[in-house]
PDB file of C-alpha atoms in Angstrom:
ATOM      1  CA  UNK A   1      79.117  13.744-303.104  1.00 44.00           C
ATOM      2  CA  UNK A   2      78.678  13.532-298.880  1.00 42.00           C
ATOM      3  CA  UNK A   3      79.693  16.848-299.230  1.00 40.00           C
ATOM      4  CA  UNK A   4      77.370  18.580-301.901  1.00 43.00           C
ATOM      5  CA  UNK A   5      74.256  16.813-300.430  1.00 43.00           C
ATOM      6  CA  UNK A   6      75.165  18.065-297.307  1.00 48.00           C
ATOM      7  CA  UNK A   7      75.206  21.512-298.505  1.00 45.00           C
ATOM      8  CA  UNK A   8      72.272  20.673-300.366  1.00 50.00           C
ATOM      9  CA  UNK A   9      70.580  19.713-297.238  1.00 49.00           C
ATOM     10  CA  UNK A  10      71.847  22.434-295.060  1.00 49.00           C
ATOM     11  CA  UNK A  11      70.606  24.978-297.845  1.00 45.00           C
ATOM     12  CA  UNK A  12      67.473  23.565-298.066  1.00 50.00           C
ATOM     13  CA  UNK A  13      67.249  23.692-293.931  1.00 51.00           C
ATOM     14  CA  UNK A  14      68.011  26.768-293.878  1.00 47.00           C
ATOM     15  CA  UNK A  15      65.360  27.898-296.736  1.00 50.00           C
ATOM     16  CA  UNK A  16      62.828  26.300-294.804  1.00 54.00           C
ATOM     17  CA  UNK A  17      63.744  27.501-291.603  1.00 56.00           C
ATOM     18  CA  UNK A  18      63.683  31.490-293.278  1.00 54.00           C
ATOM     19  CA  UNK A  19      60.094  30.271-294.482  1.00 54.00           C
ATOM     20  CA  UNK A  20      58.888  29.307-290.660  1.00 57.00           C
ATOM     21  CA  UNK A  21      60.413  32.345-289.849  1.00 51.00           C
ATOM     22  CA  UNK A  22      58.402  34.559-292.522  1.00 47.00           C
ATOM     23  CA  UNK A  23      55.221  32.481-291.500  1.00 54.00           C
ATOM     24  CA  UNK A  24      55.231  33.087-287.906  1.00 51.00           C
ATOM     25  CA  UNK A  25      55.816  37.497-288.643  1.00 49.00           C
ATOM     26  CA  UNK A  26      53.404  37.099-291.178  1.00 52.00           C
ATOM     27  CA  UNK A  27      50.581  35.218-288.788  1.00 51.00           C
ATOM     28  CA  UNK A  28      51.502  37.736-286.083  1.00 46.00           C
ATOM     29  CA  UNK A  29      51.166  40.682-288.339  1.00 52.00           C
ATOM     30  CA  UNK A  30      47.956  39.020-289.433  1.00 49.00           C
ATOM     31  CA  UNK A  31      46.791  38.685-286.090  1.00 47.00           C
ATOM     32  CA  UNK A  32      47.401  42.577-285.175  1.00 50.00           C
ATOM     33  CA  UNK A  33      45.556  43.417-287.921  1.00 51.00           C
ATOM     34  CA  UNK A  34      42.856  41.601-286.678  1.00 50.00           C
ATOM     35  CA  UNK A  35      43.301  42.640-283.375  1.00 47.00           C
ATOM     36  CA  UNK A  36      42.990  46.351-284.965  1.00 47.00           C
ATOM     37  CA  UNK A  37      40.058  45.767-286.524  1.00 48.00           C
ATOM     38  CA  UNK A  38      38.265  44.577-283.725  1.00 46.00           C
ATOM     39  CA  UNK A  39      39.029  47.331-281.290  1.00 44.00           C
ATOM     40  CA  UNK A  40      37.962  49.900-284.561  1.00 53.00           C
ATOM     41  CA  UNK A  41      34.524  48.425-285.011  1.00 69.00           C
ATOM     42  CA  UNK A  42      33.242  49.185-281.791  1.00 71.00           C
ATOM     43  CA  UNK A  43      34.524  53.003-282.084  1.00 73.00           C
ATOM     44  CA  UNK A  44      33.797  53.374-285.551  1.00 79.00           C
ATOM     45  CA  UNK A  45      30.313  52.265-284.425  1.00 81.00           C
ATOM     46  CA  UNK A  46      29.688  54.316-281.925  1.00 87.00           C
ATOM     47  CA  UNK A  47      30.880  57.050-284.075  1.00 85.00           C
ATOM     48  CA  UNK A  48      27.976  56.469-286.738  1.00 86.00           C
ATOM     49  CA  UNK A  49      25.844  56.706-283.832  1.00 89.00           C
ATOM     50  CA  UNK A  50      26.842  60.076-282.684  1.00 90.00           C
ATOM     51  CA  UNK A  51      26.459  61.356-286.424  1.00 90.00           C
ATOM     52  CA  UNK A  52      23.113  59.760-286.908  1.00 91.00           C
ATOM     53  CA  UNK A  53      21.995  61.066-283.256  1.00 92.00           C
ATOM     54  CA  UNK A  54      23.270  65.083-283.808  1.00 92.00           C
ATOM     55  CA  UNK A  55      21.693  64.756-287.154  1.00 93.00           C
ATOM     56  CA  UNK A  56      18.047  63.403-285.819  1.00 94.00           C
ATOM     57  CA  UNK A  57      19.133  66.153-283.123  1.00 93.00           C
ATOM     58  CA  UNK A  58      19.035  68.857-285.811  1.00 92.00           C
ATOM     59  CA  UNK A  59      15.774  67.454-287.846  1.00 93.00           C
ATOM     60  CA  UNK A  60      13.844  68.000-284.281  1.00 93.00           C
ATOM     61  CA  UNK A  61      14.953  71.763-283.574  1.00 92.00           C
ATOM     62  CA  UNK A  62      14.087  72.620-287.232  1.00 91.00           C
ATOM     63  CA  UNK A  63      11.324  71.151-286.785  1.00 91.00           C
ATOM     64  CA  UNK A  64      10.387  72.939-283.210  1.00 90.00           C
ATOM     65  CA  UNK A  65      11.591  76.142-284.822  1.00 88.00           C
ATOM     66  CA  UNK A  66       9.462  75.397-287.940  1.00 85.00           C
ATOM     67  CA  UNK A  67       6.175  76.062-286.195  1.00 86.00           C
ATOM     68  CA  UNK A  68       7.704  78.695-283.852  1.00 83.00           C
ATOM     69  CA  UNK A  69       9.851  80.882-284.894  1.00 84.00           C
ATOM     70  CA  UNK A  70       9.652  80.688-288.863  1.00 84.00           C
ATOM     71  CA  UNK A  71       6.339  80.222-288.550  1.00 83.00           C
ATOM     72  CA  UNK A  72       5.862  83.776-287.195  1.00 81.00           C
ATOM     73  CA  UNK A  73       8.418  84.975-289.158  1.00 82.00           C
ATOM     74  CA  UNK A  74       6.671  84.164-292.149  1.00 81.00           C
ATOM     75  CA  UNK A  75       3.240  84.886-291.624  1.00 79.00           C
ATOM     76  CA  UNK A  76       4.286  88.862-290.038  1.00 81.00           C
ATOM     77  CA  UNK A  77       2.147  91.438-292.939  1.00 82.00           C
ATOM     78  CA  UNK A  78       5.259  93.714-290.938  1.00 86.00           C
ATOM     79  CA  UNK A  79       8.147  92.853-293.131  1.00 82.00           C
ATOM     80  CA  UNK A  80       9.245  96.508-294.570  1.00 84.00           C
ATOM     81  CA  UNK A  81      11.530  98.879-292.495  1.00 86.00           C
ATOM     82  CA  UNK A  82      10.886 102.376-292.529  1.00 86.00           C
ATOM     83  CA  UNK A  83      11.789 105.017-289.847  1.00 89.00           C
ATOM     84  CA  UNK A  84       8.675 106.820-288.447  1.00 89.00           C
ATOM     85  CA  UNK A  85       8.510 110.443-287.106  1.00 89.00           C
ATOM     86  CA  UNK A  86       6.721 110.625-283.810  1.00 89.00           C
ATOM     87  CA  UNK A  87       3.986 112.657-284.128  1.00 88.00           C
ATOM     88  CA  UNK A  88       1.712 112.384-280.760  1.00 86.00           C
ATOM     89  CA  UNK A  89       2.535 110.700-277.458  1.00 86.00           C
ATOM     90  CA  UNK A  90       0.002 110.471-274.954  1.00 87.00           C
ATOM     91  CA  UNK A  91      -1.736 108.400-272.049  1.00 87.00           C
ATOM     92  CA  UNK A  92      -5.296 108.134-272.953  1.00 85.00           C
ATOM     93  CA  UNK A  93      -6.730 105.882-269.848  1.00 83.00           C
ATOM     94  CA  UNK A  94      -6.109 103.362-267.553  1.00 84.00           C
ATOM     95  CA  UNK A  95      -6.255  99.609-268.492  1.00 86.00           C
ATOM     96  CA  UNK A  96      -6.884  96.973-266.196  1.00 85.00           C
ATOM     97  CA  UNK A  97      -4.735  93.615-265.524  1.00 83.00           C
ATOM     98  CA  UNK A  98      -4.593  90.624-263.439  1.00 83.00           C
ATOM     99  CA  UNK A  99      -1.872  89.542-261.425  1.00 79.00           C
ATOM    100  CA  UNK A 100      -1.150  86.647-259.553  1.00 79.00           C
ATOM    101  CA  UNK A 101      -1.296  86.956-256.109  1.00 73.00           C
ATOM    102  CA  UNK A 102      -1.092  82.801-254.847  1.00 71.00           C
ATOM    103  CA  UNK A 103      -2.384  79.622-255.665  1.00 72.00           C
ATOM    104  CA  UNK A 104      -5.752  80.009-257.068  1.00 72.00           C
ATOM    105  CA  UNK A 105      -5.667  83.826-256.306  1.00 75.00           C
ATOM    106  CA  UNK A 106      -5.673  86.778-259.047  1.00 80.00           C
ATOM    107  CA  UNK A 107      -6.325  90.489-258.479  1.00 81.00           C
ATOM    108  CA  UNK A 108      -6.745  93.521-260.410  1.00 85.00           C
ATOM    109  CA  UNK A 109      -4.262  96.445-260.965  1.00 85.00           C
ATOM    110  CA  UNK A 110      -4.473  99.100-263.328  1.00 87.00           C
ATOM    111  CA  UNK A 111      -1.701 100.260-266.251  1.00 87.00           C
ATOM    112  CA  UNK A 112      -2.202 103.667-268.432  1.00 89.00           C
ATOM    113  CA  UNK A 113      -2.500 102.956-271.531  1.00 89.00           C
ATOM    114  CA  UNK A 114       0.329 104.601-274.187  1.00 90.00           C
ATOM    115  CA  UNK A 115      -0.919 105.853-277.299  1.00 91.00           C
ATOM    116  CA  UNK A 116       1.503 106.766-280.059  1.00 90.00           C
ATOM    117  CA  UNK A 117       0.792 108.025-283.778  1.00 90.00           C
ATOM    118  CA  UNK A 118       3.555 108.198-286.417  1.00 90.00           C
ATOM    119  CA  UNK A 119       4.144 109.714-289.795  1.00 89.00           C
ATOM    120  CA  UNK A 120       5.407 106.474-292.169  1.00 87.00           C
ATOM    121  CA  UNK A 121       8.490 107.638-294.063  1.00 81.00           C
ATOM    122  CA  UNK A 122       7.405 111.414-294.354  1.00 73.00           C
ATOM    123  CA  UNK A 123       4.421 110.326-297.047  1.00 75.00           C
ATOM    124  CA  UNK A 124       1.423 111.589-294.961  1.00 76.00           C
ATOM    125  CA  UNK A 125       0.440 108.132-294.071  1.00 80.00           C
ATOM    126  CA  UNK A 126      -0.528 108.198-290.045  1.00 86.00           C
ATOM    127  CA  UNK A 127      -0.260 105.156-288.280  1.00 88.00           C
ATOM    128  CA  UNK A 128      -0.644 104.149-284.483  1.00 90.00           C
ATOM    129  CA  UNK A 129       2.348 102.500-283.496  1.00 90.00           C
ATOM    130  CA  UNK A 130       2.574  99.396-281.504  1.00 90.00           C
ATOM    131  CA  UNK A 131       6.044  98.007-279.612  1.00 90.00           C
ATOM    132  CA  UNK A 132       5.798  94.024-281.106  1.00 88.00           C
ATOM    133  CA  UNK A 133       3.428  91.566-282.723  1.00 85.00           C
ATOM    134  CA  UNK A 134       2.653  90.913-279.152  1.00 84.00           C
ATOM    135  CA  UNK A 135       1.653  94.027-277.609  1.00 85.00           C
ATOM    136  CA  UNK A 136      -0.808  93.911-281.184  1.00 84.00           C
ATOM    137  CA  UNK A 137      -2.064  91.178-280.398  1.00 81.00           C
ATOM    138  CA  UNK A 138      -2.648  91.719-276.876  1.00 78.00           C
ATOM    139  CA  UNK A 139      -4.158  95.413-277.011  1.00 72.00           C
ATOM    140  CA  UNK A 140      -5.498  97.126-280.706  1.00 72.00           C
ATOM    141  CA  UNK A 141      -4.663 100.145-278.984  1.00 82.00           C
ATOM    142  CA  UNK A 142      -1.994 100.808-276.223  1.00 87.00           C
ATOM    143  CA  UNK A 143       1.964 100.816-277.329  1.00 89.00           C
ATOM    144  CA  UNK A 144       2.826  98.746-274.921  1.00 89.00           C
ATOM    145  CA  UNK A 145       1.613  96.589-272.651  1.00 87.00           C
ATOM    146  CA  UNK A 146       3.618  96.202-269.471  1.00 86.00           C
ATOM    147  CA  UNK A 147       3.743  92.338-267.019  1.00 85.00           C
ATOM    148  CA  UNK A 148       0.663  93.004-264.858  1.00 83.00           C
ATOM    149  CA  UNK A 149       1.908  94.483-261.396  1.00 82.00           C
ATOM    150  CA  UNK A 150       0.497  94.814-258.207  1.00 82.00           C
ATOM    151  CA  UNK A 151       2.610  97.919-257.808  1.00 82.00           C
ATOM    152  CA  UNK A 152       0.240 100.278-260.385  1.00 84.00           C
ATOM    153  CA  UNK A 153       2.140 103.658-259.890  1.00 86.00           C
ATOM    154  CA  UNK A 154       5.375 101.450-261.119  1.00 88.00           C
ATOM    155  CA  UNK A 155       3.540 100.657-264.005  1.00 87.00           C
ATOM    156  CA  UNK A 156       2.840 104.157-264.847  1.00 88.00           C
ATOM    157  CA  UNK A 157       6.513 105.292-264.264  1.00 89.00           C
ATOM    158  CA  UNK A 158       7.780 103.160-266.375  1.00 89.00           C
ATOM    159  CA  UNK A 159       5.039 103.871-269.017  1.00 89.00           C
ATOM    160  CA  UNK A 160       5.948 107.497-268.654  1.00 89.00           C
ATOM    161  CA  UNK A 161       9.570 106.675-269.451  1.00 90.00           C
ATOM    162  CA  UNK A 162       8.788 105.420-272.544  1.00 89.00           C
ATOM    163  CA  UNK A 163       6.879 108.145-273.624  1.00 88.00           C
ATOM    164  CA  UNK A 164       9.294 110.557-272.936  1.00 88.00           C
ATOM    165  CA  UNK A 165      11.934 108.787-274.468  1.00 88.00           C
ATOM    166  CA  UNK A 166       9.569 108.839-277.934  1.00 86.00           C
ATOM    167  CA  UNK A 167       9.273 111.726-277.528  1.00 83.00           C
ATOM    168  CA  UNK A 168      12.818 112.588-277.114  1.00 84.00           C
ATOM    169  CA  UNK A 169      13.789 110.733-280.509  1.00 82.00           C
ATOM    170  CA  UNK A 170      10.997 111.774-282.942  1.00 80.00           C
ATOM    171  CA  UNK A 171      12.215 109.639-285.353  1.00 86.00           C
ATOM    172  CA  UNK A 172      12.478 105.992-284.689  1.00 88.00           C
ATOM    173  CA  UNK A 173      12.934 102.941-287.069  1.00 89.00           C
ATOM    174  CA  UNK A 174       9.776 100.949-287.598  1.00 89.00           C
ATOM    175  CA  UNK A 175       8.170  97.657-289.698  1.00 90.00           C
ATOM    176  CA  UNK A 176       5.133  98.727-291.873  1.00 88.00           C
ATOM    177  CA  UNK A 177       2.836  96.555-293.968  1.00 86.00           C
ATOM    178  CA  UNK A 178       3.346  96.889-297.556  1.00 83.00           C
ATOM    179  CA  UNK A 179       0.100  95.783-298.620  1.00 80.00           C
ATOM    180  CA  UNK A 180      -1.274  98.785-296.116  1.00 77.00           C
ATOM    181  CA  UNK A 181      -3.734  95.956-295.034  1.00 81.00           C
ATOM    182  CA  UNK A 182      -2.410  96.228-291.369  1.00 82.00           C
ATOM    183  CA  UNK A 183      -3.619  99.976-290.175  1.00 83.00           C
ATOM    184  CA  UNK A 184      -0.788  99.674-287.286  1.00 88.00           C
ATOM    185  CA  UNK A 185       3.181  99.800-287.388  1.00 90.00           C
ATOM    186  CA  UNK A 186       5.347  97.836-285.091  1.00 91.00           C
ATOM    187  CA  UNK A 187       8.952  99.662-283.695  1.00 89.00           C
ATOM    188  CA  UNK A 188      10.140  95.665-283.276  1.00 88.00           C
ATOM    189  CA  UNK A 189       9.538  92.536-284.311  1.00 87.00           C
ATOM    190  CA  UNK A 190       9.571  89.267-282.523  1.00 85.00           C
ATOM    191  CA  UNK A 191      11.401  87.560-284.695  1.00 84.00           C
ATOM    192  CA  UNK A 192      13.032  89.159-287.594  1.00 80.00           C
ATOM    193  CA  UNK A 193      15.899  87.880-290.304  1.00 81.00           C
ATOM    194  CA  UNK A 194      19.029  87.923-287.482  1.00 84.00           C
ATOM    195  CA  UNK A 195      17.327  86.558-285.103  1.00 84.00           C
ATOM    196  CA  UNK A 196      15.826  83.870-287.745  1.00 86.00           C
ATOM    197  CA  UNK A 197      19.658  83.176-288.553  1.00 87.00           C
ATOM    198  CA  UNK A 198      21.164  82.700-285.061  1.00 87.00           C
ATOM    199  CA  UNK A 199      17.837  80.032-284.443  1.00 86.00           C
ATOM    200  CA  UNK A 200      19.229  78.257-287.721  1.00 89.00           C
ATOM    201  CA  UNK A 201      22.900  78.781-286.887  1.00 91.00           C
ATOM    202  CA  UNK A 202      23.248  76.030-284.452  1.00 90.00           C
ATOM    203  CA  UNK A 203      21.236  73.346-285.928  1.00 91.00           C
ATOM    204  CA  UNK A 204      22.893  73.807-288.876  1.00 93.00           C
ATOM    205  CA  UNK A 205      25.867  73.226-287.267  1.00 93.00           C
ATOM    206  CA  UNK A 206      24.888  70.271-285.526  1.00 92.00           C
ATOM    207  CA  UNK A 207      23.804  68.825-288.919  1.00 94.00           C
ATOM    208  CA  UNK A 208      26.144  69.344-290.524  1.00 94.00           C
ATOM    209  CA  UNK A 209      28.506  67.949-287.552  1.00 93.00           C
ATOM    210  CA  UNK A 210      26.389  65.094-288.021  1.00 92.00           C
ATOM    211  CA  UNK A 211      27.012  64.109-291.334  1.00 94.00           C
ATOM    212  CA  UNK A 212      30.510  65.243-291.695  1.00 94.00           C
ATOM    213  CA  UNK A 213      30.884  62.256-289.167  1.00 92.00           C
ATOM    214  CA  UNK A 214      29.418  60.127-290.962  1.00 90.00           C
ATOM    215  CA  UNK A 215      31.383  60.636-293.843  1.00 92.00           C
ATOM    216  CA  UNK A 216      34.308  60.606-292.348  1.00 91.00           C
ATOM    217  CA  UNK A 217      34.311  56.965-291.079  1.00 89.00           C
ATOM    218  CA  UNK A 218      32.890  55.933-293.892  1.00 87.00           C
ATOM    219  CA  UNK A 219      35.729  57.206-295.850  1.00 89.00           C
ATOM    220  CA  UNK A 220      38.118  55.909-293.305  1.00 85.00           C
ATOM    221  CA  UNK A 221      36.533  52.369-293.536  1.00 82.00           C
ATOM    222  CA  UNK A 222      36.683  52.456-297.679  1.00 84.00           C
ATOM    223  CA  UNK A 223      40.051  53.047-297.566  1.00 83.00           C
ATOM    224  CA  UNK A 224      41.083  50.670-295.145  1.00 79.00           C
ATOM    225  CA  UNK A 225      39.360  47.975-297.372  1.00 79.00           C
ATOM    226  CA  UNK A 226      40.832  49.648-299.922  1.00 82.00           C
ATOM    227  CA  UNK A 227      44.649  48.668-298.434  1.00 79.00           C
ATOM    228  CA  UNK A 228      43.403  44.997-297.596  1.00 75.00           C
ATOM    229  CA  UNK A 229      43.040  44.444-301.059  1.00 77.00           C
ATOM    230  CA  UNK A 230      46.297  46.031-302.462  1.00 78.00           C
ATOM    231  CA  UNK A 231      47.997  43.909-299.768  1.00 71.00           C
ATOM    232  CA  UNK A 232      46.302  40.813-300.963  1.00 70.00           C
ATOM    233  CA  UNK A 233      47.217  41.852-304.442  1.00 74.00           C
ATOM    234  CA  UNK A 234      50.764  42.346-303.831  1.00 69.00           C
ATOM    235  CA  UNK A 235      50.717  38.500-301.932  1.00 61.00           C
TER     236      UNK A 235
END
């Protein structure tokens, strides 16, 4: 009998002893856990914050580029492409300009003015041609209108250039008006569908950055709850 309780109690000793054991791994591995957890929150915080900030990023540029850019884009009458033969080239007067000369301090110079008259896609239809929305704008009836120099015989070089380089080509690709409502053709435009798509490429990018992010710790969050509970279940 001394014997078999003996046994008894050394069994039992040593049960409990494996159990202390057990309990001190499993409060440690309890405690890294926690330990774990508390040194993700922080960077899974900061994290949401750098999604949430590239995508308010991205809301502001489309925004900017909104009224800008698209803005122009979309209200241009100039949106077909055509190719225009040159027809007549020539410097009709001189236009005056005012540079800036100092603080509080503008003087004149003078520019010759380029005028240049195209045939729209061989149908008879004559148009003056104009370089950009811009130059339109600007003058309703020079090609181009060059950054007011004080130098005015570089200005007419350079004008001269042009002209001889229309000339040269005779047929150049040009944006008409559909609707014929605009009398004028442009050779560019300020903003047309590539350069409309590099302007969205990089917001779009930075949105999408943004939210991909977001998701991302998110999903790493859901499935570390996820493995809490299967742990718990399997206790």
């Amino acid at each position: 009998m001394f014997f078999v309780a003996r046994a008894t109690n050394t069994a039992s000793g040593v049960g409990n002893e494996r159990r202390s054991i057990y309990r001190k791994f499993r409060e440690v591995d309890i405690l890294d856990k926690k330990k774990t957890v508390t040194a993700l929150k922080p960077g899974e915080d900061r994290a949401i914050l750098l999604g949430l900030g590239m995508i308010f990023s991205s809301v502001m540029m489309y925004f900017v580029l909104g009224i800008t850019i698209l803005r122009s884009y979309a209200e241009s009458a100039w949106t077909e492409e055509g190719v225009c033969v040159v027809l007549n080239s020539t410097v009709t007067a001189d236009m005056n300009c005012s540079y800036n000369c100092g603080s509080d301090c503008w003087r004149v110079s003078k520019y010759p003015c380029l005028q240049v008259y195209v045939n729209v896609n061989n149908t008879g239809r004559i148009s003056r041609l104009s370089h950009n929305e811009e130059t339109q704008d600007a003058s309703s009836e020079c090609f181009y209108v060059p950054s007011c120099q004080k130098d005015s015989a570089q200005m007419h070089t350079m004008i001269m250039n042009i002209s001889e380089r229309l000339k040269a080509k005779q047929q150049v690709p040009c944006y008409f008006d559909p609707s014929e409502q605009q009398d004028t053709v442009l050779l560019t435009r300020l903003y047309d569908h590539i350069v409309v798509f590099h302007s969205l490429l990089w917001p779009s990018c930075m949105f999408i950055g943004g939210v991909l992010i977001i998701v991302m710790v998110k999903l790493t969050q859901y499935l570390s709850r996820l493995c809490e509970q299967i742990v718990k279940i399997r206790m």
